[in-house]
Tab-separated table of N, CA, C and O in Angstrom:
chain	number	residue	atom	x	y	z
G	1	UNK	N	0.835	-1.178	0.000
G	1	UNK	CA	0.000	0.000	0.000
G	1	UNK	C	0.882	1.243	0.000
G	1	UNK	O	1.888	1.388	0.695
G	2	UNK	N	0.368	2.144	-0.886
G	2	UNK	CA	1.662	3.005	-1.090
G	2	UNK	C	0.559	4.296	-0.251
G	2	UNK	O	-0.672	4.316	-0.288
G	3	UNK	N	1.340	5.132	0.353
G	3	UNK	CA	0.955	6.448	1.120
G	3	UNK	C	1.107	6.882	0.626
G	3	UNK	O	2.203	6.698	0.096
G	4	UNK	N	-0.033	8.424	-0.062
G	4	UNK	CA	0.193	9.556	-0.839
G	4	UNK	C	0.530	10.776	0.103
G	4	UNK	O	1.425	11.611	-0.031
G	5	UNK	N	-0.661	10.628	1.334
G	5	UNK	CA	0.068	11.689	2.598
G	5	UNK	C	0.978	11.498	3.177
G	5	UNK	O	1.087	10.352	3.613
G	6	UNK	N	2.130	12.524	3.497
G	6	UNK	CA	3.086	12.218	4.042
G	6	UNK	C	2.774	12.317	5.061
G	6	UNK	O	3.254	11.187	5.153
G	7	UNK	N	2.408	12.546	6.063
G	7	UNK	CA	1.488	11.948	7.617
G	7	UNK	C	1.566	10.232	7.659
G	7	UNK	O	2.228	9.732	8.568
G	8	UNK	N	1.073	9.585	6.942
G	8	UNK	CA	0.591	8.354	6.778
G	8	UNK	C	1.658	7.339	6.455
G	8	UNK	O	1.622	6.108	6.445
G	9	UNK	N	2.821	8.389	6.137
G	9	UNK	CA	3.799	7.533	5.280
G	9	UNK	C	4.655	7.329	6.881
G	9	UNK	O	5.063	6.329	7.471
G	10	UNK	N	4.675	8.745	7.190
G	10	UNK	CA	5.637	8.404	8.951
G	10	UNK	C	5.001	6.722	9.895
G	10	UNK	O	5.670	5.908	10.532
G	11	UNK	N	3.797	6.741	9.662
G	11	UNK	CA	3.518	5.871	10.663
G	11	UNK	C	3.605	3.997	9.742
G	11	UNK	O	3.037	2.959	10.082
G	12	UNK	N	4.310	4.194	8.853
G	12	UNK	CA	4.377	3.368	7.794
G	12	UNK	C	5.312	2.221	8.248
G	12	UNK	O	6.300	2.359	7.527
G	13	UNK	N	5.540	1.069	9.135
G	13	UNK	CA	6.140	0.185	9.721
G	13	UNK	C	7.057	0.218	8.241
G	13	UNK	O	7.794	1.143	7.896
G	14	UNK	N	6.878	-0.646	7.721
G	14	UNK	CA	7.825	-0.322	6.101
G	14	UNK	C	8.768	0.489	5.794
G	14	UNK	O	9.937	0.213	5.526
G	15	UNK	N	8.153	1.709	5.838
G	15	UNK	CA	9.025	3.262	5.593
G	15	UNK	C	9.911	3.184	6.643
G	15	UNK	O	11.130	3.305	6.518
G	16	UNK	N	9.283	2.969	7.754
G	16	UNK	CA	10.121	3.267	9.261
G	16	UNK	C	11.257	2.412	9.356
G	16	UNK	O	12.348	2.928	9.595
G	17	UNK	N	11.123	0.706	9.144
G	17	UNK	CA	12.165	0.133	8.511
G	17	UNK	C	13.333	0.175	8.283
G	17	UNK	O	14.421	-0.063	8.807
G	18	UNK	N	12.748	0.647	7.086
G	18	UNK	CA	13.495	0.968	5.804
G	18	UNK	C	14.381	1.989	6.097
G	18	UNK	O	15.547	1.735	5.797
G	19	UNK	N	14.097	3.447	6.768
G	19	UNK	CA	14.763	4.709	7.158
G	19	UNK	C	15.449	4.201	8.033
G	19	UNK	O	16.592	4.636	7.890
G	20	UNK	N	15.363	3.135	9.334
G	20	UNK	CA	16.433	2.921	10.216
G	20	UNK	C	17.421	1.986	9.779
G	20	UNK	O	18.527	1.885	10.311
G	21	UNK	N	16.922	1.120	8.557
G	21	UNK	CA	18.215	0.172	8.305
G	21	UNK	C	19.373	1.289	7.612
G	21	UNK	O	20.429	1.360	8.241
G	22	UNK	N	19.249	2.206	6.307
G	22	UNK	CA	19.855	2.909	5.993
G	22	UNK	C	20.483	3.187	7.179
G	22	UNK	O	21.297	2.475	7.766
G	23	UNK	N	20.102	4.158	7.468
G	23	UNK	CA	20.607	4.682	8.992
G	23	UNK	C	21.637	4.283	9.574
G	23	UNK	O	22.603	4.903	10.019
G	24	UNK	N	21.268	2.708	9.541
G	24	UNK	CA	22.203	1.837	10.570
G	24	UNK	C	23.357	1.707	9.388
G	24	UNK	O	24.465	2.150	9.691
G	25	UNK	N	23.159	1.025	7.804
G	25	UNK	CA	24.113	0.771	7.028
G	25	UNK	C	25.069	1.757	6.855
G	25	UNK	O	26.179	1.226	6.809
G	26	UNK	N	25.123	2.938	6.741
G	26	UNK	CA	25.453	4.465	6.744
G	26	UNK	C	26.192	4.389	7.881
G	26	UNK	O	27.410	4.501	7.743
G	27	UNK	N	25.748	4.224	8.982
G	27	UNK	CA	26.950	3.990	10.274
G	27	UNK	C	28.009	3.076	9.946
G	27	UNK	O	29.212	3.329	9.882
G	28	UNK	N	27.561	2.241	9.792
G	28	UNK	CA	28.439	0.844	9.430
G	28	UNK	C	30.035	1.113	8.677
G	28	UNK	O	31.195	0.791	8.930
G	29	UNK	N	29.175	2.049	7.411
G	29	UNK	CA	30.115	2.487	6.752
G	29	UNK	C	31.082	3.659	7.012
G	29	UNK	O	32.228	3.691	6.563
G	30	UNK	N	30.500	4.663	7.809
G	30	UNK	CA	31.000	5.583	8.454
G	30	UNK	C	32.301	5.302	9.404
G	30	UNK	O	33.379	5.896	9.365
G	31	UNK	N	31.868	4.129	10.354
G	31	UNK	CA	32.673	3.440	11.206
G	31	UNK	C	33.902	3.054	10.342
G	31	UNK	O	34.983	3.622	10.493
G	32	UNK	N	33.651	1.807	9.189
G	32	UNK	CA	34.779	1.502	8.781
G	32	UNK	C	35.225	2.312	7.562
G	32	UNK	O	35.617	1.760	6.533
G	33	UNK	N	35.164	3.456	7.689
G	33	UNK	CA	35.806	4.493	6.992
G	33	UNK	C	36.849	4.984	7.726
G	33	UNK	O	38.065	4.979	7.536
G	34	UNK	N	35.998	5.504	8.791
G	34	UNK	CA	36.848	6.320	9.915
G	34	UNK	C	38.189	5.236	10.011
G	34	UNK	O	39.331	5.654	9.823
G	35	UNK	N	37.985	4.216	10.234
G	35	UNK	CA	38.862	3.204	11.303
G	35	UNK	C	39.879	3.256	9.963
G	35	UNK	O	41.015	3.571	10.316
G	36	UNK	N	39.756	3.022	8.482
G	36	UNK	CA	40.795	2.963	7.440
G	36	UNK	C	41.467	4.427	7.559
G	36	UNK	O	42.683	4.561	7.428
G	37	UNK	N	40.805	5.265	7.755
G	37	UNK	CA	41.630	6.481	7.609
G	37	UNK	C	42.580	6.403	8.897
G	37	UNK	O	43.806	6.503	8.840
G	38	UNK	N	41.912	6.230	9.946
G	38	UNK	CA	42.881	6.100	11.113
G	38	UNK	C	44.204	5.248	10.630
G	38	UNK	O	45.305	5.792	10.718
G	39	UNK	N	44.074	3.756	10.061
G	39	UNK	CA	45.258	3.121	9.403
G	39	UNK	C	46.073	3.776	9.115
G	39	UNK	O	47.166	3.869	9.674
G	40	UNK	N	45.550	4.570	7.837
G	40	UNK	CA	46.423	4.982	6.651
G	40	UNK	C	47.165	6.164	7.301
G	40	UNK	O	48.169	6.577	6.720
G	41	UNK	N	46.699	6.864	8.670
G	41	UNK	CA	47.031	8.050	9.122
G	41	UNK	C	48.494	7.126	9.956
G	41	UNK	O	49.656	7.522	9.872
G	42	UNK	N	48.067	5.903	10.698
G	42	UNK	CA	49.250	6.002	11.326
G	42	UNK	C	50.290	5.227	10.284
G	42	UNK	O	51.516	5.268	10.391
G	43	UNK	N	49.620	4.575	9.347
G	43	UNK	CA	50.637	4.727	8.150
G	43	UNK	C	52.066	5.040	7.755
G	43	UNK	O	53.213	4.632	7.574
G	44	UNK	N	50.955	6.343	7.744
G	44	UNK	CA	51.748	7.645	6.747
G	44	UNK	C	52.901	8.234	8.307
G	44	UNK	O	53.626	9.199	8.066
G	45	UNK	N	52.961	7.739	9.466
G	45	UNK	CA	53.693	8.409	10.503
G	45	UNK	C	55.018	7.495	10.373
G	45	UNK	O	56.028	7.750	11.029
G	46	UNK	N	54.925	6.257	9.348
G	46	UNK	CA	56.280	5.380	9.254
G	46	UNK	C	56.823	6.322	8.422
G	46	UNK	O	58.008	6.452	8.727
G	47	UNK	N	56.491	7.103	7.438
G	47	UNK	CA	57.016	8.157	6.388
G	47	UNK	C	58.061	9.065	7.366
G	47	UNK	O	59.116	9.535	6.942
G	48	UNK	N	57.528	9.237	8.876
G	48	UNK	CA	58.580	10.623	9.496
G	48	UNK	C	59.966	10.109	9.958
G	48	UNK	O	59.852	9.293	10.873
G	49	UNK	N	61.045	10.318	9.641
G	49	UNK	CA	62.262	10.556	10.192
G	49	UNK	C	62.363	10.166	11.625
G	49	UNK	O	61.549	10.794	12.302
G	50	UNK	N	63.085	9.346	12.303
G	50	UNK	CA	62.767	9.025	13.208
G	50	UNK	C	62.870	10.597	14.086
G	50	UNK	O	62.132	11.032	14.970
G	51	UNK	N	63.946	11.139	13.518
G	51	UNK	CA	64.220	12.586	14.546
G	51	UNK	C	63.098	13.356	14.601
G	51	UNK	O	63.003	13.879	15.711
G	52	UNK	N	62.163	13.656	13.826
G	52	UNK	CA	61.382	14.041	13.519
G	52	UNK	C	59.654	13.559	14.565
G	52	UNK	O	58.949	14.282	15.270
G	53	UNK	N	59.535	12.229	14.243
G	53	UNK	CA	58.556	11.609	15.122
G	53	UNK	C	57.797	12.259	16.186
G	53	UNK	O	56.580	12.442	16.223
G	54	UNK	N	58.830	12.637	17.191
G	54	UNK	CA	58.410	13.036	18.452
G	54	UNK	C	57.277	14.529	18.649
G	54	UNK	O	56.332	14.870	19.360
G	55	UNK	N	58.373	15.249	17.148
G	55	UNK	CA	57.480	16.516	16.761
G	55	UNK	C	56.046	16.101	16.448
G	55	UNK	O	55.107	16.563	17.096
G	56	UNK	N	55.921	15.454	15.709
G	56	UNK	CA	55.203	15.123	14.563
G	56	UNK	C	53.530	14.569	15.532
G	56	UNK	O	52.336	14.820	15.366
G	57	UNK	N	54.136	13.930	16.294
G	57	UNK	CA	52.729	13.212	17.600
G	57	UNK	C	52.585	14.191	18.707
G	57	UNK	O	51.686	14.032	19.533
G	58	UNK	N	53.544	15.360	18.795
G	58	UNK	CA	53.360	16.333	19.696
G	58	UNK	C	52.471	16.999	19.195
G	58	UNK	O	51.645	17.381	20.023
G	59	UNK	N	52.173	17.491	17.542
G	59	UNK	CA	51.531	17.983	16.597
G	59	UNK	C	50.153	16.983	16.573
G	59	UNK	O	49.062	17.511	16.356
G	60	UNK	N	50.241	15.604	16.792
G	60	UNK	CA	48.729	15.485	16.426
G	60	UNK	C	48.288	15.260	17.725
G	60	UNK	O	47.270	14.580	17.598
G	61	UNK	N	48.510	15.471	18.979
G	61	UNK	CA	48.146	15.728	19.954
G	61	UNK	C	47.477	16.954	20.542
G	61	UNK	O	46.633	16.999	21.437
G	62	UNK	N	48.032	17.938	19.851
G	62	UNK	CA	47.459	19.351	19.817
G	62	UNK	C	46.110	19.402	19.199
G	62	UNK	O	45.078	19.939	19.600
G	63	UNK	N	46.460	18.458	17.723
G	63	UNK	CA	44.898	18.613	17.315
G	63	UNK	C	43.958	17.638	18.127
G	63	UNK	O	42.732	17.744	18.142
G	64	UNK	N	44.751	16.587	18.862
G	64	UNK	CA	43.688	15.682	19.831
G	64	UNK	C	43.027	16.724	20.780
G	64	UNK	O	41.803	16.625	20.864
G	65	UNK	N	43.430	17.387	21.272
G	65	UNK	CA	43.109	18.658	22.362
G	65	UNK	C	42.127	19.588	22.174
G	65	UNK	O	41.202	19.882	22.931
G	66	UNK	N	42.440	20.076	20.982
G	66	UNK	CA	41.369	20.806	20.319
G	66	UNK	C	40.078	20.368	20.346
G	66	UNK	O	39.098	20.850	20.915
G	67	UNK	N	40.217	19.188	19.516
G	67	UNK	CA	39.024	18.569	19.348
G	67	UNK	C	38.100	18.048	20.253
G	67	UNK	O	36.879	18.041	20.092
G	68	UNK	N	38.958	17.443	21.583
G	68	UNK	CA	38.574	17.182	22.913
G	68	UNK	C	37.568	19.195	22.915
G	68	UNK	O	36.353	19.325	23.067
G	69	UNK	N	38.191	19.933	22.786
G	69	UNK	CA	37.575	21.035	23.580
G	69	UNK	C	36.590	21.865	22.890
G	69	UNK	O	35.859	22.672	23.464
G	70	UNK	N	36.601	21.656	21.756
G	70	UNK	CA	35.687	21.914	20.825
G	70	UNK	C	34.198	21.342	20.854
G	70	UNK	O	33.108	21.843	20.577
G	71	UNK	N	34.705	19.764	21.417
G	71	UNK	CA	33.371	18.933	21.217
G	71	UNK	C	32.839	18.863	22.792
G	71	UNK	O	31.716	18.459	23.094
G	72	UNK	N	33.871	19.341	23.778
G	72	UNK	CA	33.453	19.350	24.999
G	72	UNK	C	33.643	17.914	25.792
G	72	UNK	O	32.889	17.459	26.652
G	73	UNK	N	34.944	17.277	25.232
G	73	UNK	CA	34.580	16.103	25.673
G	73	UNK	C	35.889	16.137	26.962
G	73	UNK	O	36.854	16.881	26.787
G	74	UNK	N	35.803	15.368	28.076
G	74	UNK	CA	36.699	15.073	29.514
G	74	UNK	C	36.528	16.624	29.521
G	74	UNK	O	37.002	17.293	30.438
């Protein structure tokens, strides 16, 4: 049964479904996106000089901080 009102369509077990599996698949993918980029990020940290290194995680620590305070998080 197809809903022409969109009222009718919200209470639509089907529709409703349907909108949370996306939802959920979209996470799924989100997740293992994030987690490859994380890889490839610590990756790319075999690329630094060892002399270099120490700078380099002092630097993404700063942006860990930020972001901690930005998003309000601890």
């Amino acid at each position: 049964m197809q809903y022409q009102n969109p009222f009718w369509g919200m209470m639509n077990y089907d529709y409703i479904q349907q909108q949370t599996q996306q939802y959920h698949m979209g996470q799924v993918r989100n997740t293992y996106e994030c987690a490859h980029k994380l890889k490839d990020f610590l990756d790319s940290t075999d690329k630094i000089a060892p002399e270099y290194q120490q700078a380099a995680w002092l630097e993404c620590c700063a942006v860990l901080v930020d972001y901690y305070q930005k998003h309000n998080i601890v």
